[in-house]
C-alpha cells in the first residue's frame, strides 16, 4: 500500500514537473489578441505552462494561418487554443489533424467529425438550438424574425429556422444585417410589423446593433429580443433599461459563486489595466482559462508526455496528441463556465447556463438551461420608479450638447467609443438621471453654438435646431435669456449664476506705511477715544465726591485750612493715558470707588493692548494682493488691462443690451479690438492666465476654473443674476415632466451632488483646494465688545459705591453741623459738579457764643483725625503735583484755623448764593 502511494506521488510530481516545460499555443485575431493573450498567460501561469501566441490579421487568409500553425508546431506546443473561428478555424483544424495536435476552439462552430482533433469549449450548436427553441416556446411566440450578421454561421439557430416549416408552430422570417449600418434592415423589419427577434450576431457587433435598433424605434414596450451571444450581458445596457424592451440572453458563468472567476478577473484587471467586473468578462476570455484547465487535467493523466517539434512539410504527427485529446474529451473538469463535459466529437452538449433578462432594475437571472430543460424562476422585480403617466416613456430623443467643460467632455478612453458613450460630464449625467425618472432614451448631438437671433433675424445654433425639430432638448450652460425665450421654451432653472470677472492673481505687495492702525477697526479706535474721555470725567466726578480723596495738601499742618484733590482734569487724563501706554503714572487713587474704576480701566487696557500687540505682527508682515482694480468701473477706467468675453453667448449679449453707460462703452471696446472676444471659455481662461486680461464669464465657470487654475481669482461682485435651463420647443408637451423631474432632482440634492462631482472631483477638480485667506484679520467691535462691557459694568459699580460713600459723608455732616441732609447733599453735589477747583476748605461749625477755642480745637481735631488716618492709607508716592509743591513743612497756629473756618463759611455762602 505504502509503495503504491509513493509511486503515485512520484508519477504526479513527474507530470507536474514536465508540465512546467510544456508550451500551449494561442492563435488569435490581432484586434482581440491583447485580452486573449493576457487570459492565456494568466491561466498558463496558474497551471505551470508557458505560452506562445500568434496574431492573425482579420484579412490574413489561409497562407498566414498555415504559417502560424506550422510555427507553433515547430515550437513544440502541446495544443493550440484557437480564437479565430469560422473558415480560419476550419483551416487550423485541417492542419492540426495532420499534425495530430489538439485544437481547442472557443468560438461557435459547426464541425462534426469523430476523428478530428477538435475540442470545442463553446457550447455546441445543439445546446443553443435546444435552449432557444425552449425559450421561444416559453415566450409563446407565434412569429419571430431571425436577425443575423452577414458571414456569421446560422448553425446556432438552425432548428429555429425549421420551426417555420411546421405551419402550426410559428412564422419565421430571416433578415441579414450587412455592412456597418443596420438601420435600413431594421426599419424594414419594423415596417413589416415584426416585434419578436432572435439575434445571432458576433459579440463585437452587438453594441452597434442595439444602438441602431434603438435609433429606429425598435426598442419599445412591444419589442422582444432573444440574443444568442452569451456576451449580451457583458455590455452596459443601462440606456435600454427603461425603454420597455424585453431582452433575454444567456450567461455561461455563475458570477456569484465562483471564487476562481473573481480571482481571475482581479489578475486580468491588473495585467490589462482595466477595471471590469467579473460579469463583464467576455466569454472568449473565460473560455481560454477553461481550455488551459482542460489541458492541465489531461496532461496529468498522460504518462511521460513528450512534446515534439513538428514539421508541416514532412506531415509529421505528434505521437502523444491523440491520447492527450482523448483524456481531454473524457475528463470531467470544473471550469469557470461550470462543468466541462464533451461528447465523442469534442462538442459541449451538456451545458448549464443562466437565462437573463434586462429589467428596469438591471440584469436579472430569470432561470437556467440545464442541458435538457429550461427552468424559469423569475424573481420579483420591483416596479420601476417611473411616473406611469410620463408621456416621454419609451421614446428616444435627440439631445443637443456643447463640449463646454464641465457640462460635456469627450471621454478619455483607450477604446474606440461611439454614440452616447463618447461623452461624459455634468449635462450627460443630468440627462441620464432625467431619463431614469421619465423612462425615455436619448441620443446626443454636439452643437457648439448656443443660439441667438442674428443680424438678419434668423435663429442660430441650438435654438434654430430645436425650432426646426432637429432635436428635442438642448442641455449645456444654456442661459435663460429673454431673447432666447422668444424662440424656444426653457425648463425650470437647474443652476443660478451671474457674470463675474476672472483675473490672474497679482503678485503680493508689502504692507502699507500705516498698517499698524489697521489692527483695530475704525469704530474700535473711536470708541476707545470716547471711553477715555468718559473715564476721565467719571474719575474727576468720583474723585470729587469721594471723601477720602480730599487730602491735607501740607502734611505737616495738622489742621489745614484747605483739602486738595488729586483728580484734577490733567491728573485723571494722565492716569488714563499712562495705563493705556502701559507706563503707569504717579496718580494713585485712595478711595474705594476710584480704585475700583481704575482697576477696571487697567483690566480693559490690558485686554486691548494684548489684543493689539498679538495682531500687530500679522499686519506688519502679511503681504497682500493689491488688485489693479476692484470693480467693473475701475476696470473700464484703466488702460493697461484689456478684457473680453465669449463672442457668442449671453455674457456679451448682456453688455450689448445694457443701458449702463460704462457697460456700453466696454461692449464697444470689446467689439472693436481684435482678440478681446474669444470663442470658448477655455480660450478666455488661457489668455487671462498668461497676460493682463480680465475675462468676463459666468460665476459657475469661474468656480470651475478656479478649482483647476490656482492662480486665477474672481474680482468684484457679480454683474447680474440669471439661470441655466434645458432648452426645448415652445409649448413642448414634455416641459411639465422635465420640470417635475428637475425639481425632484434639486430637492433630493442630486443636482448639487453632480455639481460637486464635476466641479470639484472629476477632470482635475480639487487641485487648488480651499484657497487659504492669509490676510490678517482686523479686530472689530464684535471682537472687543467684551472688554468694553466689563469696563462699563465696573464703572457703574464704582459710581454706585462712590455715591453711597458720598451719601454717608453728607449724612454725617448734616448730623454734625445740624443742617438738613438735603442741604448738605445739594452743597456737596454743587461743589462736585462744578468740576473746577481741586482745593476744598475744611468745613467746621460756626464759632460758639463763647467763642471758646477749646470747643473749636475739639472740632478741628475731630476733622483732622480722619484726615490723618486717611493719610496713613495713602501711599508713599506723591499724589498731587500741588501737594508736592507744598512739601516743605510749616507750623500753623490755632488762630490760622479760625481764619480758615471763616473762609469756609464765606466759601459756602458764596457757593450757595
Ligand atoms: N451661458 C452662456 C450662454 O448661454 C455662454 C457662456 C457665456 O456667454 O459666458 O450663451
PDB file of N, CA and C and ligand atoms in Angstrom, residues 450 477-479 484 646 648-652 681 696-698 724, ligand 1:
ATOM      1  N   UNK A 450     -24.754  78.120 -29.087  1.00  0.00           N
ATOM      2  CA  UNK A 450     -25.947  78.023 -28.242  1.00  0.00           C
ATOM      3  C   UNK A 450     -27.166  78.641 -28.932  1.00  0.00           C
ATOM      4  N   UNK A 477     -24.474  74.834 -20.584  1.00  0.00           N
ATOM      5  CA  UNK A 477     -24.585  76.035 -19.748  1.00  0.00           C
ATOM      6  C   UNK A 477     -25.425  77.057 -20.526  1.00  0.00           C
ATOM      7  N   UNK A 478     -26.627  76.642 -20.830  1.00  0.00           N
ATOM      8  CA  UNK A 478     -27.515  77.438 -21.683  1.00  0.00           C
ATOM      9  C   UNK A 478     -28.294  78.430 -20.818  1.00  0.00           C
ATOM     10  N   UNK A 479     -27.933  79.694 -20.936  1.00  0.00           N
ATOM     11  CA  UNK A 479     -28.544  80.706 -20.075  1.00  0.00           C
ATOM     12  C   UNK A 479     -29.947  81.051 -20.564  1.00  0.00           C
ATOM     13  N   UNK A 484     -33.829  84.424 -26.143  1.00  0.00           N
ATOM     14  CA  UNK A 484     -33.971  83.006 -26.478  1.00  0.00           C
ATOM     15  C   UNK A 484     -35.367  82.498 -26.158  1.00  0.00           C
ATOM     16  N   UNK A 646     -16.887  85.614 -24.022  1.00  0.00           N
ATOM     17  CA  UNK A 646     -17.133  84.670 -25.121  1.00  0.00           C
ATOM     18  C   UNK A 646     -17.904  85.419 -26.213  1.00  0.00           C
ATOM     19  N   UNK A 648     -19.889  84.526 -28.646  1.00  0.00           N
ATOM     20  CA  UNK A 648     -21.301  84.217 -28.915  1.00  0.00           C
ATOM     21  C   UNK A 648     -21.892  83.626 -27.654  1.00  0.00           C
ATOM     22  N   UNK A 649     -22.481  84.475 -26.872  1.00  0.00           N
ATOM     23  CA  UNK A 649     -23.044  83.955 -25.627  1.00  0.00           C
ATOM     24  C   UNK A 649     -23.809  85.041 -24.906  1.00  0.00           C
ATOM     25  N   UNK A 650     -24.439  84.634 -23.831  1.00  0.00           N
ATOM     26  CA  UNK A 650     -25.287  85.570 -23.099  1.00  0.00           C
ATOM     27  C   UNK A 650     -24.468  86.639 -22.382  1.00  0.00           C
ATOM     28  N   UNK A 651     -23.182  86.380 -22.116  1.00  0.00           N
ATOM     29  CA  UNK A 651     -22.374  87.375 -21.402  1.00  0.00           C
ATOM     30  C   UNK A 651     -22.159  88.611 -22.279  1.00  0.00           C
ATOM     31  N   UNK A 652     -21.759  88.377 -23.514  1.00  0.00           N
ATOM     32  CA  UNK A 652     -21.526  89.529 -24.400  1.00  0.00           C
ATOM     33  C   UNK A 652     -22.874  90.202 -24.721  1.00  0.00           C
ATOM     34  N   UNK A 681     -14.726  79.394 -23.406  1.00  0.00           N
ATOM     35  CA  UNK A 681     -14.248  79.708 -22.062  1.00  0.00           C
ATOM     36  C   UNK A 681     -12.792  79.298 -21.893  1.00  0.00           C
ATOM     37  N   UNK A 696     -14.608  88.172 -18.704  1.00  0.00           N
ATOM     38  CA  UNK A 696     -15.971  88.171 -18.174  1.00  0.00           C
ATOM     39  C   UNK A 696     -16.595  86.820 -18.486  1.00  0.00           C
ATOM     40  N   UNK A 697     -16.965  86.130 -17.456  1.00  0.00           N
ATOM     41  CA  UNK A 697     -17.618  84.838 -17.682  1.00  0.00           C
ATOM     42  C   UNK A 697     -18.578  84.561 -16.535  1.00  0.00           C
ATOM     43  N   UNK A 698     -19.288  83.454 -16.650  1.00  0.00           N
ATOM     44  CA  UNK A 698     -20.317  83.198 -15.645  1.00  0.00           C
ATOM     45  C   UNK A 698     -19.720  82.594 -14.380  1.00  0.00           C
ATOM     46  N   UNK A 724     -29.500  78.749 -15.649  1.00  0.00           N
ATOM     47  CA  UNK A 724     -29.435  77.833 -16.782  1.00  0.00           C
ATOM     48  C   UNK A 724     -30.707  76.982 -16.795  1.00  0.00           C
TER      49      UNK A 724
HETATM   50  N1  LIG B   1     -24.012  80.545 -20.833  1.00  0.00           N
HETATM   51  C1  LIG B   1     -23.717  81.370 -21.963  1.00  0.00           C
HETATM   52  C2  LIG B   1     -24.853  81.235 -22.970  1.00  0.00           C
HETATM   53  O1  LIG B   1     -25.818  80.569 -22.701  1.00  0.00           O
HETATM   54  C3  LIG B   1     -22.405  81.033 -22.591  1.00  0.00           C
HETATM   55  C4  LIG B   1     -21.237  81.487 -21.784  1.00  0.00           C
HETATM   56  C5  LIG B   1     -21.029  82.978 -21.767  1.00  0.00           C
HETATM   57  O2  LIG B   1     -21.577  83.709 -22.575  1.00  0.00           O
HETATM   58  O3  LIG B   1     -20.252  83.419 -20.887  1.00  0.00           O
HETATM   59  O4  LIG B   1     -24.794  81.791 -24.001  1.00  0.00           O
END
